[in-house]
Coordinates of C-alpha atoms in Angstrom, one line a residue:
M1365 CA -0.2 -0.2 0.0
T1366 CA 1.5 3.5 -0.9
T1367 CA 1.7 6.0 1.8
T1368 CA 0.5 9.1 0.8
R1369 CA 2.4 12.6 1.4
K1370 CA -0.4 13.6 4.0
E1371 CA 0.2 10.3 5.9
Q1372 CA 3.8 10.7 5.7
A1373 CA 3.7 14.3 6.9
A1374 CA 1.2 12.9 10.0
G1375 CA 3.9 10.4 10.7
T1376 CA 6.5 12.8 10.9
E1377 CA 4.8 15.1 13.2
A1378 CA 3.9 12.3 15.4
A1379 CA 7.6 11.1 15.6
L1380 CA 8.7 14.9 16.1
K1381 CA 5.9 15.0 19.1
Q1382 CA 7.2 11.5 20.4
A1383 CA 10.9 12.6 20.1
A1384 CA 10.4 15.6 22.0
R1385 CA 8.7 14.0 24.9
Q1386 CA 11.8 11.4 25.2
V1387 CA 14.3 14.2 24.8
F1388 CA 12.4 16.8 27.5
A1389 CA 12.6 13.7 30.0
E1390 CA 16.1 13.2 29.5
R1391 CA 17.5 16.9 29.2
G1392 CA 14.9 19.1 30.3
Y1393 CA 13.0 21.6 28.0
L1394 CA 15.4 24.4 28.7
N1395 CA 18.5 22.3 27.5
T1396 CA 16.6 20.7 24.3
K1397 CA 17.6 21.8 21.0
I1398 CA 15.8 21.1 17.7
T1399 CA 18.4 19.0 16.4
D1400 CA 18.4 17.0 19.6
I1401 CA 14.6 16.3 18.6
T1402 CA 15.0 15.4 15.1
A1403 CA 18.1 13.0 15.9
A1404 CA 15.8 11.3 18.4
A1405 CA 13.0 11.2 15.9
G1406 CA 15.4 10.2 13.1
R1407 CA 14.2 13.0 10.9
A1408 CA 16.1 15.7 8.8
T1409 CA 16.2 18.8 10.9
G1410 CA 14.7 20.7 8.2
S1411 CA 11.7 18.4 8.3
F1412 CA 11.1 20.0 11.9
Y1413 CA 10.2 23.4 10.3
N1414 CA 7.7 21.9 7.7
H1415 CA 5.6 21.0 11.3
F1416 CA 6.5 23.8 13.7
A1417 CA 7.8 27.5 13.7
G1418 CA 10.1 26.5 16.7
K1419 CA 10.1 24.3 20.0
E1420 CA 7.7 26.6 21.5
E1421 CA 5.0 25.8 18.9
L1422 CA 5.9 22.1 19.3
L1423 CA 5.0 22.5 22.7
E1424 CA 2.0 24.2 22.4
A1425 CA 1.2 21.6 20.0
L1426 CA 1.6 18.7 22.8
L1427 CA -0.4 20.7 25.4
K1428 CA -3.5 20.8 23.0
D1429 CA -3.0 17.1 22.4
M1430 CA -2.9 16.3 26.3
L1431 CA -6.1 18.6 26.5
I1432 CA -8.1 16.9 24.1
E1433 CA -6.9 13.5 25.8
A1434 CA -8.2 14.7 29.0
D1435 CA -11.3 15.8 27.5
E1436 CA -12.0 12.6 25.9
A1437 CA -11.6 11.0 29.3
V1438 CA -14.4 12.8 30.8
Y1439 CA -16.4 12.0 28.1
V1440 CA -16.2 8.2 28.5
D1441 CA -16.2 8.0 32.3
L1442 CA -19.7 7.8 33.4
T1443 CA -18.7 8.3 37.2
H1444 CA -17.8 11.9 36.3
E1445 CA -20.0 14.6 38.0
A1446 CA -19.5 18.1 37.8
D1447 CA -20.7 19.2 41.1
F1448 CA -17.9 20.4 43.6
S1449 CA -20.2 20.4 46.6
K1450 CA -19.7 16.5 46.7
I1451 CA -16.5 15.2 47.7
E1452 CA -16.7 12.3 45.3
S1453 CA -17.0 14.6 42.3
I1454 CA -13.6 16.4 44.0
R1455 CA -11.9 13.0 44.2
W1456 CA -12.6 12.2 40.6
H1457 CA -10.9 15.4 39.8
A1458 CA -8.0 15.0 42.0
A1459 CA -7.6 11.4 40.7
A1460 CA -7.9 12.5 37.2
F1461 CA -5.1 15.6 37.5
W1462 CA -2.8 13.3 39.6
N1463 CA -3.0 10.5 36.7
F1464 CA -2.9 13.0 33.9
Y1465 CA 0.3 14.7 35.5
K1466 CA 1.9 11.4 36.2
A1467 CA 1.1 10.3 32.6
H1468 CA 2.7 13.4 31.1
I1469 CA 5.5 14.5 33.5
P1470 CA 8.4 15.8 30.7
E1471 CA 5.5 17.5 29.2
M1472 CA 4.1 19.1 32.4
V1473 CA 7.7 20.1 33.6
A1474 CA 8.5 21.5 30.4
L1475 CA 5.3 23.5 30.4
K1476 CA 6.6 25.0 33.6
Q1477 CA 10.0 25.8 32.4
A1478 CA 8.9 27.4 29.3
A1479 CA 6.6 29.6 31.1
M1480 CA 9.1 30.9 33.9
V1481 CA 11.5 31.7 31.1
D1482 CA 9.3 33.2 28.2
P1483 CA 6.3 35.1 29.8
E1484 CA 4.8 35.6 26.5
L1485 CA 4.8 31.8 25.8
G1486 CA 3.4 31.4 29.1
R1487 CA 0.6 33.6 28.3
R1488 CA -0.2 31.7 25.0
L1489 CA -0.3 28.4 27.1
Q1490 CA -2.7 29.9 29.6
Q1491 CA -5.0 31.1 26.7
I1492 CA -4.9 27.3 25.4
M1493 CA -6.0 26.1 28.6
A1494 CA -8.6 29.0 28.9
A1495 CA -11.7 26.9 27.7
D1496 CA -10.7 24.0 30.1
D1497 CA -10.9 26.7 32.8
A1498 CA -14.1 27.9 31.9
H1499 CA -15.3 24.6 31.8
M1500 CA -14.3 23.9 35.4
I1501 CA -16.1 27.3 36.6
D1502 CA -19.6 25.2 36.0
H1503 CA -18.4 22.8 38.9
L1504 CA -18.4 25.6 41.3
A1505 CA -22.1 26.6 40.8
H1506 CA -23.3 24.4 43.4
L1507 CA -21.0 25.5 46.5
P1508 CA -22.0 27.7 49.4
A1509 CA -22.6 31.1 49.2
P1510 CA -21.0 33.6 49.0
Q1511 CA -18.3 32.9 46.4
P1512 CA -15.5 35.2 45.2
D1513 CA -14.8 35.6 41.3
P1514 CA -14.8 31.8 40.3
R1515 CA -11.5 32.7 38.2
L1516 CA -10.0 33.2 41.7
H1517 CA -11.2 29.4 43.0
I1518 CA -10.0 27.9 39.6
S1519 CA -6.4 29.5 39.7
A1520 CA -6.4 28.2 43.5
I1521 CA -7.1 24.9 42.5
N1522 CA -5.0 24.9 39.3
A1523 CA -2.1 25.9 41.8
L1524 CA -2.7 23.5 44.3
L1525 CA -3.0 20.5 42.0
E1526 CA 0.1 21.7 39.8
G1527 CA 2.3 22.3 42.5
F1528 CA 1.6 19.3 44.8
A1529 CA 2.2 17.0 41.6
Y1530 CA 5.4 18.8 40.9
T1531 CA 6.7 18.2 44.3
W1532 CA 5.9 14.5 44.7
L1533 CA 6.0 13.4 41.3
V1534 CA 9.2 15.4 40.0
T1535 CA 11.1 16.9 43.1
N1536 CA 11.0 14.8 45.8
P1537 CA 11.4 11.2 44.1
A1538 CA 14.9 12.5 42.9
N1539 CA 15.8 12.2 46.5
G1540 CA 13.9 8.7 46.9
D1541 CA 10.8 10.5 48.6
T1542 CA 7.7 9.2 47.2
I1543 CA 3.7 8.5 48.4
P1544 CA 1.3 6.2 46.9
D1545 CA -0.9 7.4 44.4
E1546 CA -4.1 6.8 46.9
T1547 CA -2.4 9.0 49.6
A1548 CA -1.8 12.1 47.0
I1549 CA -5.4 11.6 46.0
E1550 CA -6.8 11.5 49.3
V1551 CA -4.8 14.5 50.5
L1552 CA -5.8 16.6 47.7
T1553 CA -9.5 15.8 47.9
N1554 CA -9.5 16.3 51.7
L1555 CA -8.1 19.9 51.2
L1556 CA -10.0 20.9 48.4
H1557 CA -13.6 19.6 49.7
H1558 CA -12.9 21.3 52.9
G1559 CA -11.8 24.5 51.1
L1560 CA -14.7 24.5 48.5
A1561 CA -17.7 23.1 50.3
G1562 CA -17.1 24.2 53.7
R1563 CA -18.8 27.5 54.5
P1564 CA -16.6 30.6 54.0
Q1565 CA -16.0 32.3 57.4
Q1566 CA -16.8 36.1 57.2
R1567 CA -14.6 38.8 57.6
G1568 CA -14.6 39.7 61.7
A1569 CA -16.1 36.5 62.7
T1570 CA -14.5 34.0 65.0
A1571 CA -14.3 30.6 65.3
H1572 CA -16.9 30.3 67.8
G1573 CA -19.2 32.8 66.2

């Protein structure tokens, strides 16, 4: 069977993405050169620019692929529930994020590194994730009132999840310090459920009313 040019191009793009994941894992995003990626993919350096303007655009493409994968997981899982007043809904999302991060450590670390050194790229990455954040806002609708701007909640949730995962899946394992997945998910679930579903304390109120 003859391979079409479109199929060849798709194969090259897929090979470059997979090679990027591999090299990011070995060297880190900041230390990776385009020639490292093309060498790992077994492709000519010039072929890279037929698909991506640079390493930054490749990273953006990886992020879009990851978000599509995450969306598909939601659609096929009938246990997913979009109500953060329920602890099981929070547990589902905590587990989904933890497992997602664990499956994409090279890309997640690359995204973190890239955003730190290139604020403009960081803003573009945030824009790619904006639709996902907007979807998550619907999960807050059943929480106790009064609520602040839901974007504040979403940004706080994202920071907690990403920071915790980075600590226990990237930083601490380098020193041999790990925790079971179940423990990580339970810690995140309880923190988020208490913080979100608990009734906010009003300014000036005391713990004893």
